[in-house]
Amino acid sequence: MRFARLLMAMLLALTGVMLATAPARADDIASTARSVVRVVTIAIVDQEVVGFGHGSGFAVGPNRIVTNAHVVELAQQYPDNVVIGVVPSEGSKSYQARVVAIDAKRDLALLEITGARIPPATLYAGPVDDSQGLVSLGYPGNIDRASAASAADYIKPLAPVRSEGSLSATRAVEGVQVLLHTASISRGNSGGPVIDRCGRVLGVNSAITRGEEGDANFAFAIAESEVAAFLTQAKQSFSVVSNPCVSVEQRMSADQAADRAALDAQAAAHRDAAAKDAAARTQAIEAARADAERRAQNFIAIAALLLVLGALGVGAGGLLYAKGKPREGMWAASGGGVAMLVAIIVFLLRPSDKPMLPRGFDVPQATPTPDALRPIGKMACTFDGARSRVTVSTPKDTDLDWGQDGCMNDRAQYADDHGKWVRVLVPNDEQTVSVLELDPATRTYTNYRYFLSAAQMDAARKLRSQVPLKACSADEQARAALATQQQAIRATLPPAYSEKLVYACAAAK
């Protein structure tokens, strides 16, 4: 144990002053590059270095590393005199490792480190096609020899080297499934991952062929199925997906097309509604005009009838008076006069023949309460793969309880962002920032995930520490401050997300 500590101290002394790498671009390859490490082995016997080797590896858990068995073969040759060092691609530290499991036939080994949390990579178990584009990540020795100024440069945290190629074929070599590919690799790439365009691990680089007399060089990688079997036998949990690779550009293009289609449908619906309103208005006006004319004509007819009756009454009164019946004549004439007076009054008070719209037909409606301000209650949210962009996650359906003023599940406060509720999550234990968004109008819940470098996460965590509001609050000013501080965090994020998880929500039964 004391000897191992001495060797580890020598290894750490070689690192000198470690330099953190510059933040990688927020693309799928860079996201997986965070998981790639350099593996260094040093064997010392009688205070003399009798063996030195290095290769590549990648994390399958926060502190578990997959590499080739031959990368750590010194540990088999000198079990008591070897130090295995793991150098992450980011940060300022290297770590001592121990071998947890080894499979010489598959040429795979599982290492464990202490005191580090490295973002794990995800295996891809879906179908692969010949000529499929792929990328190799690792630390080729020829690049090290060309660029290293000292021994310390070999164990300095640096971003892994990318090399692109395509899948040429799949083969079974001595009962082990391997991928034959054309990505350029060399010694030092052993144990590093071969990934697809979405950053999922297709295999582990293991060997290369040497071209002779003009023959092309090819590389062999242990297939994902063999890696998964090895990890299962070692009782090591790992992340695996099988969904097809959809680029960010494809997802955004599809979203833009869907947004345009939705806007066109909304405009068409507005036009249809306007046409229906216009038709209903015209029909109402015609009906009102006909009704007004009918009522006016009825009043005129009544006035005319009363006028005729009045005239007849006056005439009858004259006849009765002439026949010597003055009393009866006076009553008849008086009645006729009253009828004529009523006729005049009815005629003068007749309704207008101009149309009158139904009451409330053109009365403006009161402004409805915005959907964002209403409590929604409990919702069951179903993952919508057709509208999502998933690379390394395994989304699951979720339940939400949405209260007043953006209070989610009685504990998390969301901030209003132009009618949508938004919450930015910056965890301490992983290198992922999530922007959670609920659209109350469509009941759509979206999780935008950004896979960031260590430096980017440090910047996001510093901004998060300035957000005092943690629980739900009825204080409008506090929620406004939360919105402002979250915008500051979002301003530091890359322009494109890494994953987009969309959920369609409905009232829970």
XYZ file of C-alpha atoms in Angstrom:
509
model
C 0.000 0.000 0.000
C 2.832 2.365 0.869
C 4.583 1.453 -2.360
C 1.402 2.129 -4.342
C 1.088 5.530 -2.714
C 4.687 6.307 -3.631
C 4.052 5.372 -7.242
C 0.893 7.463 -7.313
C 2.798 10.423 -5.945
C 5.323 10.001 -8.759
C 2.509 9.914 -11.286
C 0.908 13.046 -9.890
C 4.247 14.791 -9.776
C 4.616 14.227 -13.492
C 1.478 16.212 -14.139
C 3.079 19.448 -12.983
C 0.650 22.306 -13.362
C -2.480 20.941 -15.004
C -4.331 23.119 -17.473
C -8.063 22.867 -17.944
C -9.146 22.407 -21.519
C -11.118 25.050 -23.296
C -14.849 24.387 -23.364
C -15.733 22.096 -26.221
C -18.401 22.958 -28.713
C -21.856 21.924 -27.530
C -22.373 19.223 -30.165
C -23.021 15.519 -29.787
C -19.396 14.523 -30.360
C -18.153 17.030 -27.793
C -20.748 15.753 -25.326
C -19.336 12.241 -25.544
C -15.769 13.583 -25.496
C -16.398 14.568 -21.867
C -16.593 10.843 -21.095
C -13.277 9.925 -22.754
C -10.142 9.491 -20.625
C -6.492 8.661 -21.103
C -5.310 5.497 -19.319
C -1.657 5.429 -18.220
C 0.183 2.456 -16.698
C 3.585 2.593 -15.012
C 5.446 -0.478 -13.732
C 8.383 0.054 -11.370
C 10.582 -2.733 -10.038
C 13.480 -1.970 -7.720
C 12.872 1.751 -8.266
C 13.319 1.370 -12.006
C 10.589 1.867 -14.614
C 10.238 -1.464 -16.345
C 7.092 -0.717 -18.239
C 5.081 2.274 -19.413
C 1.957 2.268 -21.506
C -1.006 4.391 -22.324
C -4.298 4.065 -24.105
C -7.799 5.468 -24.027
C -11.063 4.669 -22.303
C -14.495 6.065 -21.562
C -16.796 6.272 -18.569
C -19.842 4.041 -18.257
C -20.507 5.278 -14.722
C -19.340 8.321 -12.774
C -16.304 6.386 -11.519
C -16.147 3.325 -13.821
C -14.032 3.245 -17.004
C -14.060 0.818 -19.941
C -10.802 0.239 -21.824
C -8.989 -2.595 -23.582
C -7.541 -5.470 -21.594
C -4.217 -5.062 -23.390
C -4.026 -1.404 -22.271
C -3.694 -2.559 -18.662
C -1.741 -5.758 -19.338
C 1.122 -4.429 -17.199
C -1.198 -4.867 -14.213
C -1.305 -8.573 -15.033
C 2.450 -8.829 -15.474
C 3.393 -6.803 -12.387
C 0.300 -7.001 -10.128
C 2.064 -5.506 -7.113
C 4.257 -2.964 -8.852
C 1.936 -1.139 -11.234
C 0.098 2.141 -10.928
C -2.818 2.735 -13.283
C -3.647 6.374 -13.809
C -6.779 7.797 -15.412
C -6.603 11.306 -16.872
C -10.008 12.863 -17.694
C -10.382 15.091 -20.725
C -11.314 18.027 -18.485
C -10.323 19.434 -15.141
C -6.968 19.584 -13.376
C -6.551 16.170 -11.773
C -5.591 12.636 -12.612
C -6.792 9.635 -10.604
C -5.447 6.286 -9.565
C -7.475 3.336 -10.820
C -7.831 -0.337 -10.062
C -8.989 -3.168 -12.293
C -12.510 -4.320 -11.423
C -13.046 -6.843 -14.216
C -11.113 -8.061 -17.226
C -11.996 -10.216 -20.240
C -8.956 -11.147 -22.284
C -10.991 -12.828 -25.023
C -13.068 -9.727 -25.659
C -10.030 -7.524 -24.919
C -12.042 -5.461 -22.451
C -11.339 -4.217 -18.940
C -13.329 -2.275 -16.374
C -11.510 0.178 -14.103
C -12.638 2.038 -10.996
C -11.408 5.424 -9.811
C -12.092 7.305 -6.575
C -12.901 10.965 -6.062
C -14.120 11.803 -9.563
C -17.455 12.051 -11.339
C -17.054 11.716 -15.094
C -20.116 12.072 -17.358
C -20.932 8.530 -18.545
C -21.272 7.679 -22.223
C -24.269 5.812 -23.621
C -24.145 2.637 -25.714
C -26.143 2.327 -28.933
C -27.881 -1.042 -29.377
C -29.839 -0.210 -32.534
C -29.118 -1.414 -36.065
C -25.977 -0.198 -37.816
C -25.510 -0.067 -41.565
C -22.424 -0.526 -43.676
C -21.004 2.855 -44.738
C -22.577 4.470 -41.671
C -20.604 7.538 -40.628
C -18.784 7.287 -37.325
C -16.180 9.084 -35.214
C -13.303 7.693 -33.180
C -12.271 9.453 -29.964
C -9.049 8.860 -28.105
C -5.405 9.732 -27.581
C -3.299 8.485 -30.524
C 0.345 8.068 -29.598
C 1.698 9.585 -32.796
C -0.087 12.850 -31.964
C 1.404 12.743 -28.468
C 4.905 12.187 -29.814
C 4.520 15.045 -32.237
C 3.083 17.543 -29.739
C 4.379 16.555 -26.284
C 7.141 18.779 -24.949
C 7.729 16.675 -21.845
C 6.566 13.517 -20.094
C 4.006 15.579 -18.207
C 2.202 16.326 -21.467
C 1.222 12.675 -21.730
C -0.932 12.902 -18.627
C -2.248 16.426 -18.926
C -6.045 16.745 -19.287
C -6.728 17.400 -22.954
C -9.735 16.929 -25.200
C -9.516 13.647 -27.119
C -8.612 13.601 -30.796
C -11.416 13.062 -33.284
C -11.071 11.080 -36.477
C -13.937 10.415 -38.854
C -14.631 7.444 -41.024
C -17.331 4.972 -41.890
C -18.377 1.493 -40.913
C -16.986 -0.950 -43.450
C -18.265 -4.296 -42.169
C -19.022 -6.405 -39.116
C -17.023 -9.530 -38.455
C -16.677 -12.319 -35.914
C -13.045 -12.739 -34.890
C -12.447 -15.786 -32.707
C -16.061 -15.668 -31.610
C -16.042 -11.947 -30.786
C -18.156 -9.490 -32.792
C -16.096 -6.588 -34.109
C -16.683 -3.558 -36.308
C -14.352 -2.870 -39.210
C -14.115 0.883 -39.863
C -12.022 3.465 -41.677
C -11.570 6.127 -38.970
C -7.883 6.892 -38.603
C -6.454 5.551 -35.327
C -3.052 4.565 -33.987
C -1.514 3.148 -30.832
C -2.989 5.047 -27.930
C -6.518 4.921 -29.372
C -6.913 1.439 -27.909
C -9.837 1.388 -25.490
C -11.348 4.591 -26.843
C -14.908 4.670 -28.170
C -16.187 4.599 -31.721
C -19.393 6.643 -31.758
C -22.158 7.564 -34.168
C -23.064 11.109 -35.180
C -25.285 11.447 -32.125
C -22.462 10.520 -29.745
C -23.598 6.985 -28.835
C -20.931 4.282 -28.438
C -20.892 1.735 -31.264
C -17.758 -0.073 -30.138
C -14.328 0.072 -28.509
C -11.191 0.489 -30.620
C -8.927 -2.513 -30.221
C -6.570 -3.031 -33.178
C -5.540 -1.780 -36.600
C -4.417 -3.477 -39.786
C -1.183 -2.405 -41.424
C -1.439 -1.716 -45.124
C 1.257 -3.336 -47.214
C 2.123 -2.543 -50.831
C -0.665 -0.026 -51.155
C -3.251 -1.918 -49.096
C -5.631 0.293 -47.132
C -5.517 0.510 -43.345
C -8.556 -0.574 -41.361
C -9.393 -0.491 -37.663
C -11.135 -3.053 -35.501
C -13.503 -2.111 -32.685
C -15.139 -4.464 -30.190
C -18.866 -4.265 -30.987
C -21.359 -2.699 -28.566
C -23.065 -6.058 -28.018
C -19.798 -7.491 -26.653
C -19.276 -4.439 -24.439
C -22.821 -4.738 -23.077
C -22.322 -8.455 -22.363
C -19.031 -7.756 -20.603
C -20.552 -5.024 -18.430
C -23.532 -7.210 -17.583
C -21.234 -10.023 -16.489
C -19.284 -7.517 -14.399
C -22.579 -6.380 -12.814
C -21.895 -2.848 -13.988
C -24.952 -0.763 -14.828
C -24.788 1.268 -18.022
C -26.965 3.435 -20.248
C -28.101 2.085 -23.602
C -30.477 3.389 -26.284
C -31.660 2.098 -29.642
C -33.521 5.035 -31.181
C -32.279 6.325 -34.564
C -29.925 9.284 -34.720
C -31.680 12.553 -35.570
C -29.460 15.611 -35.848
C -30.235 18.906 -34.140
C -30.589 20.499 -37.567
C -33.148 17.889 -38.630
C -35.104 18.331 -35.403
C -35.089 22.122 -35.649
C -36.066 21.976 -39.319
C -38.961 19.661 -38.467
C -39.977 21.966 -35.607
C -39.916 24.992 -37.917
C -42.021 23.135 -40.486
C -44.454 22.103 -37.740
C -44.584 25.683 -36.435
C -45.270 27.006 -39.927
C -47.969 24.385 -40.431
C -49.495 25.306 -37.072
C -49.440 29.021 -37.951
C -50.983 28.281 -41.356
C -53.648 26.136 -39.707
C -54.281 28.853 -37.138
C -54.547 31.501 -39.876
C -56.905 29.253 -41.850
C -58.982 28.700 -38.733
C -59.122 32.466 -38.154
C -60.173 33.007 -41.777
C -62.856 30.339 -41.474
C -64.055 31.847 -38.218
C -64.095 35.324 -39.765
C -66.032 34.031 -42.795
C -68.532 32.292 -40.534
C -68.881 35.455 -38.448
C -69.427 37.527 -41.592
C -72.016 35.072 -42.923
C -73.743 35.003 -39.549
C -73.733 38.819 -39.450
C -75.197 39.074 -42.962
C -77.852 36.517 -42.119
C -78.658 38.337 -38.891
C -78.907 41.673 -40.712
C -81.247 40.208 -43.355
C -83.384 38.590 -40.693
C -83.452 41.833 -38.682
C -84.372 43.848 -41.778
C -87.205 41.479 -42.647
C -88.430 41.543 -39.064
C -88.269 45.361 -38.929
C -90.174 45.726 -42.204
C -92.764 43.218 -41.054
C -93.348 45.022 -37.761
C -93.545 48.425 -39.488
C -96.021 47.120 -42.045
C -98.108 45.567 -39.261
C -98.327 48.930 -37.498
C -99.264 50.685 -40.774
C -101.946 48.066 -41.460
C -103.380 48.511 -37.976
C -103.355 52.299 -38.409
C -105.090 51.990 -41.761
C -107.704 49.668 -40.315
C -108.356 52.014 -37.403
C -108.570 54.930 -39.838
C -111.139 53.116 -41.936
C -113.105 52.087 -38.871
C -112.940 55.664 -37.610
C -114.197 57.039 -40.913
C -117.021 54.528 -40.913
C -117.891 55.514 -37.362
C -117.993 59.230 -38.239
C -120.146 58.474 -41.315
C -122.496 56.292 -39.307
C -122.846 59.046 -36.735
C -123.889 61.488 -39.483
C -126.529 59.076 -40.804
C -127.946 58.420 -37.368
C -128.110 62.144 -36.638
C -129.941 62.690 -39.941
C -132.518 60.019 -39.018
C -133.298 61.761 -35.800
C -131.129 59.758 -33.538
C -128.741 62.402 -32.266
C -127.666 60.450 -29.204
C -126.633 57.359 -31.135
C -125.110 59.526 -33.849
C -122.983 61.365 -31.315
C -121.641 58.094 -29.855
C -120.884 56.648 -33.291
C -119.163 59.839 -34.429
C -117.165 60.046 -31.159
C -116.054 56.427 -31.506
C -115.040 57.012 -35.073
C -113.078 60.077 -34.095
C -111.250 58.172 -31.349
C -110.421 55.354 -33.800
C -109.046 57.886 -36.277
C -106.960 59.528 -33.517
C -105.587 56.154 -32.451
C -104.828 55.382 -36.100
C -102.772 58.558 -36.332
C -100.954 57.737 -33.075
C -100.244 54.151 -34.211
C -98.947 55.421 -37.529
C -96.690 57.969 -35.882
C -95.378 55.479 -33.343
C -94.750 52.729 -35.883
C -91.262 51.078 -35.504
C -88.475 51.870 -37.933
C -88.074 49.629 -40.922
C -84.261 49.738 -40.443
C -82.722 46.453 -39.233
C -81.741 46.057 -35.598
C -79.050 43.430 -34.736
C -79.762 41.021 -31.908
C -78.814 42.246 -28.467
C -75.135 41.532 -27.717
C -74.327 40.660 -31.367
C -71.481 43.184 -31.592
C -70.751 43.626 -27.884
C -66.962 43.088 -27.218
C -66.261 40.114 -25.009
C -64.390 40.607 -21.758
C -60.660 39.803 -21.952
C -60.275 36.200 -20.775
C -57.913 35.304 -18.002
C -54.595 34.167 -19.570
C -54.091 30.418 -19.462
C -50.692 30.922 -17.851
C -52.301 32.437 -14.754
C -54.745 29.632 -14.148
C -53.990 26.604 -12.020
C -54.224 23.498 -14.187
C -54.162 20.796 -11.561
C -52.862 17.259 -11.913
C -51.718 16.206 -15.373
C -50.437 12.978 -16.884
C -47.691 13.827 -19.378
C -46.870 11.281 -22.100
C -43.536 11.351 -23.890
C -43.940 12.354 -27.555
C -41.059 10.833 -29.511
C -42.248 12.275 -32.828
C -41.583 15.819 -31.582
C -38.478 15.024 -29.535
C -34.769 14.774 -30.158
C -33.262 12.019 -28.009
C -29.635 10.909 -28.188
C -28.552 9.324 -24.899
C -31.519 9.552 -22.534
C -34.325 7.098 -21.832
C -37.390 9.339 -21.358
C -40.309 8.188 -19.245
C -43.842 9.486 -18.852
C -44.271 11.848 -15.932
C -47.018 13.354 -13.772
C -47.293 17.041 -12.903
C -49.436 18.942 -10.448
C -49.647 22.515 -11.724
C -50.814 25.105 -9.233
C -51.361 28.859 -9.200
C -48.651 31.221 -10.499
C -46.362 28.520 -11.878
C -46.029 26.357 -8.772
C -45.185 22.810 -9.850
C -45.808 19.862 -7.523
C -46.171 22.266 -4.580
C -42.413 22.814 -4.413
C -40.756 24.116 -7.622
C -41.371 27.692 -8.738
C -41.397 28.370 -12.474
C -41.016 31.861 -13.978
C -43.372 33.432 -16.501
C -41.778 33.831 -19.941
C -44.282 35.416 -22.367
C -47.136 33.161 -21.334
C -45.025 30.048 -20.740
C -43.669 28.771 -17.439
C -39.908 28.105 -17.403
C -37.496 26.625 -14.871
C -33.719 26.251 -15.377
C -32.088 23.360 -13.514
C -28.325 23.404 -12.870
C -27.460 20.261 -10.852
C -24.288 19.739 -8.844
C -23.801 16.073 -9.671
C -23.897 16.079 -13.481
C -22.755 18.199 -16.412
C -26.189 18.901 -17.839
C -28.343 22.015 -17.695
C -32.074 21.500 -18.265
C -34.520 24.197 -19.335
C -38.026 22.986 -18.421
C -40.953 24.722 -20.130
C -44.729 24.342 -19.841
C -47.026 25.875 -22.442
C -50.413 26.145 -20.679
C -52.236 26.868 -23.950
C -51.222 23.569 -25.563
C -50.488 21.587 -22.359
C -47.034 20.782 -23.753
C -44.160 20.159 -21.332
C -40.659 20.355 -22.862
C -37.240 19.593 -21.413
C -34.334 21.159 -23.321
C -31.097 19.453 -22.184
C -27.646 20.957 -22.718
C -24.574 18.734 -22.232
C -21.831 21.135 -21.171
C -18.134 21.151 -20.436
C -16.826 21.454 -16.891
C -15.978 25.123 -17.418
C -19.448 25.882 -18.778
C -21.045 24.096 -15.822
C -18.949 26.089 -13.367
C -20.170 29.334 -14.968
C -23.791 28.154 -14.856
C -23.498 27.119 -11.199
C -22.116 30.519 -10.228
C -25.145 32.187 -11.818
C -27.499 29.682 -10.201
C -26.086 30.519 -6.771
C -27.454 34.032 -7.266
C -31.053 32.736 -7.523
C -32.541 32.999 -4.011
C -36.016 31.693 -4.876
C -36.070 27.926 -4.438
C -39.634 27.101 -3.363
C -43.033 28.262 -4.636
C -43.853 31.891 -3.924
C -46.855 34.181 -4.269
C -44.526 37.200 -4.401
C -44.751 38.566 -7.960
C -41.524 40.558 -7.592
C -39.627 37.469 -6.443
C -40.894 35.540 -9.457
C -39.862 38.403 -11.746
C -36.359 38.333 -10.230
C -36.246 34.573 -10.806
C -37.131 35.119 -14.477
C -34.341 37.683 -14.864
C -31.721 35.450 -13.238
C -32.774 32.442 -15.288
C -32.404 34.483 -18.462
C -28.830 35.220 -17.419
C -28.146 31.470 -17.191
C -29.824 30.790 -20.527
C -27.670 33.467 -22.162
C -24.577 31.373 -21.363
C -25.968 28.206 -22.972
C -25.073 27.114 -26.509
C -27.453 28.208 -29.280
C -28.505 24.611 -29.915
C -29.739 22.126 -27.326
C -28.350 18.606 -27.032
C -31.679 16.893 -26.419
C -35.309 17.968 -26.613
C -37.815 15.862 -24.688
C -41.449 16.734 -25.421
C -44.418 15.566 -23.357
C -48.107 15.891 -24.225
C -50.068 16.522 -21.036
C -53.720 15.928 -20.237
C -55.830 16.041 -17.101
C -55.002 13.083 -14.912
C -57.796 10.566 -14.395
